[in-house]
mmCIF file of N, CA and C in Angstrom:
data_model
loop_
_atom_site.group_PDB
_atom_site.id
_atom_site.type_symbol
_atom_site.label_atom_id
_atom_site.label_comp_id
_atom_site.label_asym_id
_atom_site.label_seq_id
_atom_site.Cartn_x
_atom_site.Cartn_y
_atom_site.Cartn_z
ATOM 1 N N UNK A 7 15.712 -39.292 159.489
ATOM 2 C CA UNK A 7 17.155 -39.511 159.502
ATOM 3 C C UNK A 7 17.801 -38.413 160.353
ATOM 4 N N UNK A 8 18.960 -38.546 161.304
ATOM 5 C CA UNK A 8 19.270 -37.449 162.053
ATOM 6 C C UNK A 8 20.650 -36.990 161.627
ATOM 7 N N UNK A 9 21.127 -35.783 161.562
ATOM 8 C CA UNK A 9 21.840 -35.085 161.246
ATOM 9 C C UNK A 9 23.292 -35.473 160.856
ATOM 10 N N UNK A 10 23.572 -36.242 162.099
ATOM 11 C CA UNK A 10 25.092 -37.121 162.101
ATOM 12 C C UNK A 10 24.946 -38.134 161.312
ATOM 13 N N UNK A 11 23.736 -38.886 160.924
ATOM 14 C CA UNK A 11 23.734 -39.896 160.028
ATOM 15 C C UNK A 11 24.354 -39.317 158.397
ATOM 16 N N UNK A 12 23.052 -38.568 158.272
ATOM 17 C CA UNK A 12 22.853 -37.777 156.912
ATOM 18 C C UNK A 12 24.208 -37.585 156.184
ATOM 19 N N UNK A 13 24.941 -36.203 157.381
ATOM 20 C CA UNK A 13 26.131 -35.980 157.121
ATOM 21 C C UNK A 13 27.285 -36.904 156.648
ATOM 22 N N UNK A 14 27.350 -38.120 157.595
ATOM 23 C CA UNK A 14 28.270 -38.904 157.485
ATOM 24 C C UNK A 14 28.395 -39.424 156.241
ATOM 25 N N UNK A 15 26.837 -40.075 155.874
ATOM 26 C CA UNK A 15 26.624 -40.952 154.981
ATOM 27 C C UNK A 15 26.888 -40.466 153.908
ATOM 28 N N UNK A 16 26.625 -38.858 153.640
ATOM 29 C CA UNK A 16 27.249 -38.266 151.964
ATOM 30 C C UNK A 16 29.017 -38.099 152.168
ATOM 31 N N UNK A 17 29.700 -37.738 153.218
ATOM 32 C CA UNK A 17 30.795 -37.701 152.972
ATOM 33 C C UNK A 17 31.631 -39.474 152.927
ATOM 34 N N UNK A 18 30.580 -40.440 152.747
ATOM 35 C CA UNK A 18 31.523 -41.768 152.418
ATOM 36 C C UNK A 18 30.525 -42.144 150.675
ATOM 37 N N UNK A 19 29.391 -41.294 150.595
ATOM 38 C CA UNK A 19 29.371 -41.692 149.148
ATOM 39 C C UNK A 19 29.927 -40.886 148.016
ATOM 40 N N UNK A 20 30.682 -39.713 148.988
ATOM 41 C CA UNK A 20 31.474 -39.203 148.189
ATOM 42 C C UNK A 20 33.289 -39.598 148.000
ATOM 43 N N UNK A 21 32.965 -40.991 148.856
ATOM 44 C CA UNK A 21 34.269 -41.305 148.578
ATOM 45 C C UNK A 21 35.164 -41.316 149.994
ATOM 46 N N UNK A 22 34.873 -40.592 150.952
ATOM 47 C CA UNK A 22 35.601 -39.795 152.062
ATOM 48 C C UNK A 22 35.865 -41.177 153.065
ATOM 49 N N UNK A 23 36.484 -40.695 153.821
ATOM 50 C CA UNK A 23 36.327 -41.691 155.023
ATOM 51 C C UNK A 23 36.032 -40.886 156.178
ATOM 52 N N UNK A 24 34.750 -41.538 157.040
ATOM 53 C CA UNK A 24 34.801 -41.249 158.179
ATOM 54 C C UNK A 24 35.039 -42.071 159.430
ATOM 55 N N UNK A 25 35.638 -41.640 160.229
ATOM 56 C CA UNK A 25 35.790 -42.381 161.410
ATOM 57 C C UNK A 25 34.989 -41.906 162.920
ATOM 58 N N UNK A 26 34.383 -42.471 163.526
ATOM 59 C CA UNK A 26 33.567 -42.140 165.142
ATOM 60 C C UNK A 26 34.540 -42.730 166.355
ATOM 61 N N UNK A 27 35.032 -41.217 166.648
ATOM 62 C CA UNK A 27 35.637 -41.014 167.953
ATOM 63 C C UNK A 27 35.092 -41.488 169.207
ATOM 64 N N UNK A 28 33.822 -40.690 169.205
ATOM 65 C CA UNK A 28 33.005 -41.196 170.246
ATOM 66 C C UNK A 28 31.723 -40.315 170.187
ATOM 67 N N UNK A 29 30.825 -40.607 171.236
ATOM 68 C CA UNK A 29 29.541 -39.677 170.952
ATOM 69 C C UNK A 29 29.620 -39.013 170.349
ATOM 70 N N UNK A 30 29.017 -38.274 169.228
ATOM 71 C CA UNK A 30 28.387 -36.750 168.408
ATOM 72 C C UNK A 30 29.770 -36.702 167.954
ATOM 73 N N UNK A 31 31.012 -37.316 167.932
ATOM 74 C CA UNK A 31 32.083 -36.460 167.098
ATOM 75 C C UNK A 31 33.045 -37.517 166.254
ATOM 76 N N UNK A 32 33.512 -36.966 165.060
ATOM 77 C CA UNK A 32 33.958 -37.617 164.212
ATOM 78 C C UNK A 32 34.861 -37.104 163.302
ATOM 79 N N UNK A 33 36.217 -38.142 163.316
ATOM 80 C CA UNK A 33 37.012 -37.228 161.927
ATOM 81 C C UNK A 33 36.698 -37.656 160.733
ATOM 82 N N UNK A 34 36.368 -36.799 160.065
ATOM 83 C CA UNK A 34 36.260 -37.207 158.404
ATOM 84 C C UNK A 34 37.180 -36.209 157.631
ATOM 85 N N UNK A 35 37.675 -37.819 156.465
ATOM 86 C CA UNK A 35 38.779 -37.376 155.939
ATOM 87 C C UNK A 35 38.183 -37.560 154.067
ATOM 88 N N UNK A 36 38.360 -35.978 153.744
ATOM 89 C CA UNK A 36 37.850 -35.611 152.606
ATOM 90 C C UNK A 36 38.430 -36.373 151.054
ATOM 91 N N UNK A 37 38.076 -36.242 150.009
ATOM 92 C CA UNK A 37 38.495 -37.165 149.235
ATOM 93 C C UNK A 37 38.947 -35.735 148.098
ATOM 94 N N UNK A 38 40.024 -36.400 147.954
ATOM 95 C CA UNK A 38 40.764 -35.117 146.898
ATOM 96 C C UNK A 38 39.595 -34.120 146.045
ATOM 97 N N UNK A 39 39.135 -34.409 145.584
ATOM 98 C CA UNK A 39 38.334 -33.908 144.337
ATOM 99 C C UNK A 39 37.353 -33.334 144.830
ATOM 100 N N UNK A 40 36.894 -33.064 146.416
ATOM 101 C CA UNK A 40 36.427 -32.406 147.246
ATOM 102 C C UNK A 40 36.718 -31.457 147.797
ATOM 103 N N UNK A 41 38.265 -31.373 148.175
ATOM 104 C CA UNK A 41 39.154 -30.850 148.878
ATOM 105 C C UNK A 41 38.587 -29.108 148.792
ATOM 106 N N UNK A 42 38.337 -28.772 147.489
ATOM 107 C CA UNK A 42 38.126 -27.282 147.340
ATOM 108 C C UNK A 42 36.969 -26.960 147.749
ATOM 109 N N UNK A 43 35.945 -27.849 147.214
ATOM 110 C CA UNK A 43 34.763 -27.509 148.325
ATOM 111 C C UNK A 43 34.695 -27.239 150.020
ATOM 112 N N UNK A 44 35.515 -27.996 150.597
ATOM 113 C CA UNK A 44 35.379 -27.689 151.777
ATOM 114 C C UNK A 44 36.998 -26.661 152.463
ATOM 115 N N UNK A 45 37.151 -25.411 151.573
ATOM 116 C CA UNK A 45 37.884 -24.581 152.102
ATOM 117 C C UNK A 45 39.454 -24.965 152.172
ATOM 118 N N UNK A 46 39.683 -26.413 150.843
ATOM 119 C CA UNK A 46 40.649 -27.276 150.803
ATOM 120 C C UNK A 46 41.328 -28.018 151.619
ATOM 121 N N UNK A 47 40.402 -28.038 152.782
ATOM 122 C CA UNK A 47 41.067 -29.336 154.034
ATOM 123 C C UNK A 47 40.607 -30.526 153.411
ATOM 124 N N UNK A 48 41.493 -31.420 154.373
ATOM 125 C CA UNK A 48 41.686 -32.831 153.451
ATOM 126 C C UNK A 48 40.946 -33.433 154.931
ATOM 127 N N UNK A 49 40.559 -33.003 156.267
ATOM 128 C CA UNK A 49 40.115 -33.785 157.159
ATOM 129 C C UNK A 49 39.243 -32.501 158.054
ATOM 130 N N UNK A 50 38.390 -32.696 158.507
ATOM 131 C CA UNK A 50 37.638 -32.271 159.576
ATOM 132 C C UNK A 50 37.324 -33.191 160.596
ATOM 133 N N UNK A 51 37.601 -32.335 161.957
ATOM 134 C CA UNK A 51 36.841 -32.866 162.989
ATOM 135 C C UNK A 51 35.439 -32.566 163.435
ATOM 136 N N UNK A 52 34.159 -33.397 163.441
ATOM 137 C CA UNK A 52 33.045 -32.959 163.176
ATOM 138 C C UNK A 52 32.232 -33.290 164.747
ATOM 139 N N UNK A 53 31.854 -32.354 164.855
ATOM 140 C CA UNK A 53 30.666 -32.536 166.555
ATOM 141 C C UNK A 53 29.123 -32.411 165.876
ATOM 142 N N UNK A 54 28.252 -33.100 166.560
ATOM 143 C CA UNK A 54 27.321 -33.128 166.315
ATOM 144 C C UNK A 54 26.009 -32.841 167.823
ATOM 145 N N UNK A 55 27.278 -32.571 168.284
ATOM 146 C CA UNK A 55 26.388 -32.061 169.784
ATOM 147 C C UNK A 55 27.064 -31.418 170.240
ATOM 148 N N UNK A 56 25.668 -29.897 170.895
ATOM 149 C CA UNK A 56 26.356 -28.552 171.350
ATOM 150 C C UNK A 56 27.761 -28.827 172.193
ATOM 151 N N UNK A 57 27.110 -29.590 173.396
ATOM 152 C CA UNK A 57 28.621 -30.317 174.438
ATOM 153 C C UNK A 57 29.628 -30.806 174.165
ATOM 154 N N UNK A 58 29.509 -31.456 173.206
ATOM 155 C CA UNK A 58 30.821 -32.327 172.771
ATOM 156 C C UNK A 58 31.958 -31.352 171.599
ATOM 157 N N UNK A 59 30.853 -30.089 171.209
ATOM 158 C CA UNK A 59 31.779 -29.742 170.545
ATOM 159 C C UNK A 59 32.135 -28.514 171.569
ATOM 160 N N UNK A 60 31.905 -27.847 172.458
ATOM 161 C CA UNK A 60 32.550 -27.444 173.698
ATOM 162 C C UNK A 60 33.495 -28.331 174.212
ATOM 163 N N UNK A 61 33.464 -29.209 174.270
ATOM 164 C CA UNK A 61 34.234 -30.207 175.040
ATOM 165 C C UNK A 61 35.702 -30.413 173.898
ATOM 166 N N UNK A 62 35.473 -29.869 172.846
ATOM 167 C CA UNK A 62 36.683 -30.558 171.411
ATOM 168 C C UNK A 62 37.008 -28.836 170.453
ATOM 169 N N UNK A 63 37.573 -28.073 171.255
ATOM 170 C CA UNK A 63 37.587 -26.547 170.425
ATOM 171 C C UNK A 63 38.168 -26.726 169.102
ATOM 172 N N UNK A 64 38.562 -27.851 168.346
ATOM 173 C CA UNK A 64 39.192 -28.165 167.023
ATOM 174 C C UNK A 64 38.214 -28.502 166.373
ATOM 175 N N UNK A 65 36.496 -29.107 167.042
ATOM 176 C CA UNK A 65 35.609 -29.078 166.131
ATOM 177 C C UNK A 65 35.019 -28.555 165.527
ATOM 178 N N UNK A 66 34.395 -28.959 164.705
ATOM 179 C CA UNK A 66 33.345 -27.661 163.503
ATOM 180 C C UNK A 66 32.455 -28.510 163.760
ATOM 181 N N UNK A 67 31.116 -27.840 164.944
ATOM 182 C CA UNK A 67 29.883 -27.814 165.193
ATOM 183 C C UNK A 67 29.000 -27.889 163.728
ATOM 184 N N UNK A 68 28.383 -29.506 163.549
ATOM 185 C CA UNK A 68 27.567 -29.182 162.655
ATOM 186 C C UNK A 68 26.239 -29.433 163.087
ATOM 187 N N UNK A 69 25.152 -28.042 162.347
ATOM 188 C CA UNK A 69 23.841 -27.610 162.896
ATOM 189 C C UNK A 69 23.060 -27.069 161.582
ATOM 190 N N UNK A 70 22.169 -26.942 161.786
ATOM 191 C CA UNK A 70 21.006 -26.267 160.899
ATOM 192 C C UNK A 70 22.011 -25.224 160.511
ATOM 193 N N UNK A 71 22.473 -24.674 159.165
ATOM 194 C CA UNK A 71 22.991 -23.220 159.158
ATOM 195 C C UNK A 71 24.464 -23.042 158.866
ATOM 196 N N UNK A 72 25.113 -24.778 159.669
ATOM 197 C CA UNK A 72 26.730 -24.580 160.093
ATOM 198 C C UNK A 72 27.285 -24.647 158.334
ATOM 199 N N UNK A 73 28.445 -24.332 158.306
ATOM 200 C CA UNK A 73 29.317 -24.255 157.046
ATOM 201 C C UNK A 73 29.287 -26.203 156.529
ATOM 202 N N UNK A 74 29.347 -26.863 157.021
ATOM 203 C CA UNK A 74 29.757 -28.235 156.477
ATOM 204 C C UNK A 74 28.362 -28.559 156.032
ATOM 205 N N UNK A 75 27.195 -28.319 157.218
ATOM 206 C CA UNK A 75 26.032 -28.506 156.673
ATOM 207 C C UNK A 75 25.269 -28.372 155.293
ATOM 208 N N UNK A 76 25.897 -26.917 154.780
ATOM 209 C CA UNK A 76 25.806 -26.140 153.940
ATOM 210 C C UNK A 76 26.094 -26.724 152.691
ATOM 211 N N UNK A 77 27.161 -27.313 152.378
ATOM 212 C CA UNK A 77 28.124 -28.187 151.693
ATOM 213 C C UNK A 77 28.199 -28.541 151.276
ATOM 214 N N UNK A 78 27.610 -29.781 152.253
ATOM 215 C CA UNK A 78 27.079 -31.022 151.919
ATOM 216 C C UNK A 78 26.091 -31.080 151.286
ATOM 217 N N UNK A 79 24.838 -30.456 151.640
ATOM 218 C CA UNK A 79 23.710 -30.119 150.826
ATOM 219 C C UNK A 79 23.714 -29.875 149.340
ATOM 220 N N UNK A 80 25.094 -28.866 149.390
ATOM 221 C CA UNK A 80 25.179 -28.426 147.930
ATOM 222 C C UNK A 80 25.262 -29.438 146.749
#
């Protein structure tokens, strides 16, 4: 399973919505009862490739290590 899948797929069985911008990047919009877990934003913009998130400085690069990665896992 690859990274952008994984990710995506727990933040909509947690309720969330995500939406795909385009290649490697995506807004996902957090679901209240989450909100504190992720530093209390209600939406992130998410890159899933080094370039694209160069290309989008509002994204949060997710990677082996990154904070959302982290998170989510938990």
């Amino acid at each position: 399973m690859d990274l952008q899948r994984f990710v995506t797929e727990v933040f909509e069985a947690m309720g969330g919505m995500v939406i795909p911008l385009e290649y490697g990047l995506c807004q996902v919009l957090i679901p209240e009862g989450y909100q504190k877990t992720f530093q209390g934003k209600s939406e992130y913009l998410l890159a899933f490739d080094y370039e694209v998130a160069q290309e989008n400085p509002g994204a949060e690069f997710v990677t082996f290590g990154s904070f959302i990665l982290d998170k989510v896992i938990e």
